[in-house]
Short mmCIF file of C-alpha atoms in Angstrom, two decimals:
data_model
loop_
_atom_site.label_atom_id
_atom_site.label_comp_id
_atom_site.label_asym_id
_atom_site.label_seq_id
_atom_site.Cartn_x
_atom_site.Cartn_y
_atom_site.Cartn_z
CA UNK H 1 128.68 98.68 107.16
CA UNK H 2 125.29 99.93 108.13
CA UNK H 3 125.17 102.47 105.30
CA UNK H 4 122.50 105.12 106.41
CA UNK H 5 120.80 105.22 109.51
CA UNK H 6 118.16 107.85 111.00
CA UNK H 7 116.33 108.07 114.24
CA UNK H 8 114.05 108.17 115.14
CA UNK H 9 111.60 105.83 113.17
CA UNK H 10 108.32 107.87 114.07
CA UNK H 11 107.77 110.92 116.21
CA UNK H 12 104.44 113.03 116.81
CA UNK H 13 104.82 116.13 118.00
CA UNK H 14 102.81 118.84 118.61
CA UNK H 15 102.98 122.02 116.73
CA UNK H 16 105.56 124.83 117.89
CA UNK H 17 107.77 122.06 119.23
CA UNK H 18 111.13 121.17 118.29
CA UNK H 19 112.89 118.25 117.42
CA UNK H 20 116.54 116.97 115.59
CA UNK H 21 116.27 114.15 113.20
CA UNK H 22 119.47 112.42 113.19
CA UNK H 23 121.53 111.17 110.01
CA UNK H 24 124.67 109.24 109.80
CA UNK H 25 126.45 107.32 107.42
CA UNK H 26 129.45 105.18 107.72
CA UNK H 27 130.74 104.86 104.23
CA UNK H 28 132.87 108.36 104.16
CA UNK H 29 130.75 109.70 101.71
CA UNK H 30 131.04 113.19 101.00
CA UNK H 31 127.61 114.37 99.79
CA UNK H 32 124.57 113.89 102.19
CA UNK H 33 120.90 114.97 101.46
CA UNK H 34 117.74 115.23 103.26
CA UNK H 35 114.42 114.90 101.06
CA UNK H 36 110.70 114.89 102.60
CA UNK H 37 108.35 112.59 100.50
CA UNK H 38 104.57 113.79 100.88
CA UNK H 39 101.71 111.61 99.74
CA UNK H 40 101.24 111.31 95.76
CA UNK H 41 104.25 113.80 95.56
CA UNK H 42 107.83 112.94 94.60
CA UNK H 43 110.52 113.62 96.91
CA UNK H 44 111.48 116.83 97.38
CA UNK H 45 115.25 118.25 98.47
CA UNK H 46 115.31 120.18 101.90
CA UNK H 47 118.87 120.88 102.54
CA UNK H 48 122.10 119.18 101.31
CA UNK H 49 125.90 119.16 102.08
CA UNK H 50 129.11 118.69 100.01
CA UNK H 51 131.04 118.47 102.92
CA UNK H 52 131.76 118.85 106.40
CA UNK H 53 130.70 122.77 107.21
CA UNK H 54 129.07 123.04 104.14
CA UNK H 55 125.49 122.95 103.60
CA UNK H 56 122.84 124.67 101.03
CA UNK H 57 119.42 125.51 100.57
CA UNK H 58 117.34 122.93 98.63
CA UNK H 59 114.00 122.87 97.39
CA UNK H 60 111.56 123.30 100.30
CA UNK H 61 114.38 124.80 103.31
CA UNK H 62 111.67 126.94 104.89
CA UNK H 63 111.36 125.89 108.59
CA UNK H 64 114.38 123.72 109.02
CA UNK H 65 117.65 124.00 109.71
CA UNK H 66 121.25 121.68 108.98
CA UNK H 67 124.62 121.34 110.32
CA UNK H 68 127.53 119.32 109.14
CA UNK H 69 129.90 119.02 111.80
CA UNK H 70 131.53 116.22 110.49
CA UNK H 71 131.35 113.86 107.56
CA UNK H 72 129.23 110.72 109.18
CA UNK H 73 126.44 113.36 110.57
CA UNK H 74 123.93 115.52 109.06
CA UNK H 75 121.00 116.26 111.74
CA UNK H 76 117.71 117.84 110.56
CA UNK H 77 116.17 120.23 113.18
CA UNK H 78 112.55 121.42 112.95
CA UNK H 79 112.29 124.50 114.99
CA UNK H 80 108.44 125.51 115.97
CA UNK H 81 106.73 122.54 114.82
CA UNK H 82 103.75 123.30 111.94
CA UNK H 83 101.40 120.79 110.42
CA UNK H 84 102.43 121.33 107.04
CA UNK H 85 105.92 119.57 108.31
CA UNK H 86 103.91 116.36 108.67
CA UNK H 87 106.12 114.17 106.27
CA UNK H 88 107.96 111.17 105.67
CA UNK H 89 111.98 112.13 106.07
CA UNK H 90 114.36 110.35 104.43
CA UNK H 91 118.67 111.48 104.41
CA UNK H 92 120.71 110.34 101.94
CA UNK H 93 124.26 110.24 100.97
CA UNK H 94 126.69 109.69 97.82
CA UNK H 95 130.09 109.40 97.12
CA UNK H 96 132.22 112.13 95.05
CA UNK H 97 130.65 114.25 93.10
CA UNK H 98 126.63 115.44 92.68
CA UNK H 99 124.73 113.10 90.75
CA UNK H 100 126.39 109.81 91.72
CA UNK H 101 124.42 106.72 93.05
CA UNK H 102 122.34 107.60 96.51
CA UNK H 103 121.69 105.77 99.52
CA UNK H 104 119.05 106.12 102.04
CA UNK H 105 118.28 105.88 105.28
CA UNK H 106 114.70 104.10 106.45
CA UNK H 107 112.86 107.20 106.71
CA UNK H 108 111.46 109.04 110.10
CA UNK H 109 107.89 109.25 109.88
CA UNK H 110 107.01 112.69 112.07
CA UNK H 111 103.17 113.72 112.79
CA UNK H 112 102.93 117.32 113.50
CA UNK H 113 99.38 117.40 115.74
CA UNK T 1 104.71 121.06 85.09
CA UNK T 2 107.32 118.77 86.82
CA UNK T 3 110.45 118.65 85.84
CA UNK T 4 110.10 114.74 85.87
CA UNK T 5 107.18 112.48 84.74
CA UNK T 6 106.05 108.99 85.13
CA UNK T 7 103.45 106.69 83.98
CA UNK T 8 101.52 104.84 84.52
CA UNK T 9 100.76 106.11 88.50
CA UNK T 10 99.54 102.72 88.92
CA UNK T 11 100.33 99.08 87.43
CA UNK T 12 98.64 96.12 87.97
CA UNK T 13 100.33 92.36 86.54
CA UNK T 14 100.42 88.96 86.44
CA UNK T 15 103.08 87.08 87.95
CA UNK T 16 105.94 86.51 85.11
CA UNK T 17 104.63 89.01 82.45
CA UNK T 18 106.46 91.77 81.19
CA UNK T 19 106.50 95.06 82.60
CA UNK T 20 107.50 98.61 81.00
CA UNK T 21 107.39 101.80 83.30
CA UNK T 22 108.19 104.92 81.33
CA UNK T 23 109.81 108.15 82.62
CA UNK T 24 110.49 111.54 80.80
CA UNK T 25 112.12 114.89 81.21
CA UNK T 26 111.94 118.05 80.54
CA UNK T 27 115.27 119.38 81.36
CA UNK T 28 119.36 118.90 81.16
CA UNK T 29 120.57 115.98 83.17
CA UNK T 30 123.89 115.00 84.26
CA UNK T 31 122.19 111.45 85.21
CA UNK T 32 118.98 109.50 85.30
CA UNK T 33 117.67 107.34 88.29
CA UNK T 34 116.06 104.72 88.99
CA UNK T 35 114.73 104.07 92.41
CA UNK T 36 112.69 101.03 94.35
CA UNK T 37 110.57 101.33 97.44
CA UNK T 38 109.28 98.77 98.99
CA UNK T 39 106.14 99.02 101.10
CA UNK T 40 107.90 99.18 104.18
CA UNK T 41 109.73 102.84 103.05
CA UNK T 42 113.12 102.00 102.39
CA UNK T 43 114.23 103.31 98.93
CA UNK T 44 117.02 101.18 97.16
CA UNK T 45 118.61 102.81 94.19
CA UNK T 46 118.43 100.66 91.36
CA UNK T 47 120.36 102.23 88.46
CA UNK T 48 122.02 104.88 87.12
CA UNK T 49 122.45 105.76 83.55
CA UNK T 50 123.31 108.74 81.27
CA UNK T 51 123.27 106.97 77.87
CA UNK T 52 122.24 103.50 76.42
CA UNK T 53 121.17 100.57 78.88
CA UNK T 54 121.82 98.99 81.59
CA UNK T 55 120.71 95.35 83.14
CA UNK T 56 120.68 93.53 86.43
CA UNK T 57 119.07 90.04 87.12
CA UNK T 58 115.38 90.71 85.41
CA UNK T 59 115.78 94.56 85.55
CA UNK T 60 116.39 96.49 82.58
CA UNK T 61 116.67 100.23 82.03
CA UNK T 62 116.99 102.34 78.42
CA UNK T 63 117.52 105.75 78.27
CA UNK T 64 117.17 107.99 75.21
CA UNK T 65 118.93 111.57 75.74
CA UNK T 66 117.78 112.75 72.26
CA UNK T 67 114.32 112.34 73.49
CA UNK T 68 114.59 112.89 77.08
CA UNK T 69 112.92 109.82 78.22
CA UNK T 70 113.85 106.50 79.93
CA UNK T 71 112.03 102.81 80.37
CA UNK T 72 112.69 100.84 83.12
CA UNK T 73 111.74 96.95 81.70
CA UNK T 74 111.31 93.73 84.81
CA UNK T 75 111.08 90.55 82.92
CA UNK T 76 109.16 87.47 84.47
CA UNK T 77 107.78 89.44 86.55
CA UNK T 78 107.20 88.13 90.23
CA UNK T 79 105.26 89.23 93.19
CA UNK T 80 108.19 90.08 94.83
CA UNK T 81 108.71 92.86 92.23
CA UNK T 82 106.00 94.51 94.03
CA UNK T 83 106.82 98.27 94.96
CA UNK T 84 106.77 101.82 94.15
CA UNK T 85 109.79 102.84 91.37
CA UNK T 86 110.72 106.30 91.26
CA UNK T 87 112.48 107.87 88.36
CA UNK T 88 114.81 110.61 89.61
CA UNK T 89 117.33 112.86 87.26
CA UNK T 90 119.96 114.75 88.28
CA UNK T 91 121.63 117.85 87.15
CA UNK T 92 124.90 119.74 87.89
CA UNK T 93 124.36 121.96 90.81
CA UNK T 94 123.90 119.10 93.28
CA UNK T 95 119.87 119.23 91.89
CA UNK T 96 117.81 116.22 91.75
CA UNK T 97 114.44 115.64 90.60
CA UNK T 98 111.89 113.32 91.21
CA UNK T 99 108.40 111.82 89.74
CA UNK T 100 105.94 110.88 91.76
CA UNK T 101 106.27 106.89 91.11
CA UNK T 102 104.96 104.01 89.68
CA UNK T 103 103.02 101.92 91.64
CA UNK T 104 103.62 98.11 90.78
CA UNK T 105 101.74 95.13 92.30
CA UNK T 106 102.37 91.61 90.97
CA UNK T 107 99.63 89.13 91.47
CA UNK T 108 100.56 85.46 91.92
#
């Protein structure tokens, strides 16, 4: 299994442009998270999903947007770029019910310029 | 305040002493967290607890619900042990919470 995967690895974009980062897990897991880590600041919860076509608000949702088509993908878009997006992006995913073991992906390291 | 807290930020050892990193919280968890990651970025989850202790290998991690607080222990250390450890707790409502980290280097 390759667990989590996201791509890309880095990205720099400049701001007002838009971009997908893409999730996907092969492990059938039903729970899938995506958490921006900023320096000297814990992670912090963007947007999560329980299930395919489900998805909720986390912590910081302001300027992104999820979908959940099916249960190995969860993209990330970014729609009109802005500095403050400059982060390290990391998805996630865990079996069954909330609170159970995560796994991550590598992490897409994104420059807003 | 966060919801999660860590210390020390920053931890300094010699190879194959003892290390304690201590985490506490300030609110009703379903589940507490431990997380590794390693200078290149990937994050490894290490354990997961809601009562008592766990081990692996040279990694062991005590939690204490009455007090809200958790250590995670690494025995001999090594400078392979090297890394940043998060302490996460979650709650019911799919919420999780993170502290900022504990950054451990291990000098030969």
């Amino acid at each position: 299994n390759a667990g989590v995967t996201q791509t890309p690895k880095f990205r720099i974009l400049k701001i007002g442009q838009s971009m997908t980062l893409q999730c996907t897990q092969d492990m059938n897991h039903n729970y899938m998270y995506w958490y921006r880590q900023d320096p000297g600041m814990g992670l912090k919860l963007i947007y999560y999903s329980v299930g395919a076509g489900i998805t909720d608000k986390g912590e910081v949702p302001n300027g992104y947007n999820v979908s959940r088509s099916t249960t190995e993908d969860f993209p990330l878009r970014l729609e009109l770029a802005a500095p403050s997006q400059t982060s390290v992006y990391f998805c996630a995913s865990s079996y069954s019910r909330a609170g159970n073991e995560q796994y991550f992906g590598p992490g897409t390291r994104l420059t807003v310029t | 305040k966060n919801e999660v807290e860590q210390s020390p930020q920053n931890l300094t050892a010699q190879e194959g002493e003892f290390i304690t990193i201590n985490c506490s919280y300030s609110v009703g968890i379903s589940a507490l967290h431990w997380l590794q990651q390693h200078p290149g970025g990937g994050i490894v989850s290490l354990f997961m607890l809601s009562s008592g202790k766990k081990k692996h290998g040279r990694l062991i991690a005590t939690i204490n619900i009455q007090e809200k607080h958790s250590s995670l222990h690494i025995t001999a250390s090594h400078p392979r042990d090297s890394a940043v450890y998060i302490c996460a707790v979650s709650r019911s409502g799919n919420q999780f919470y993170f502290g900022t980290g504990t950054s451990l280097t291990v000098i030969p």
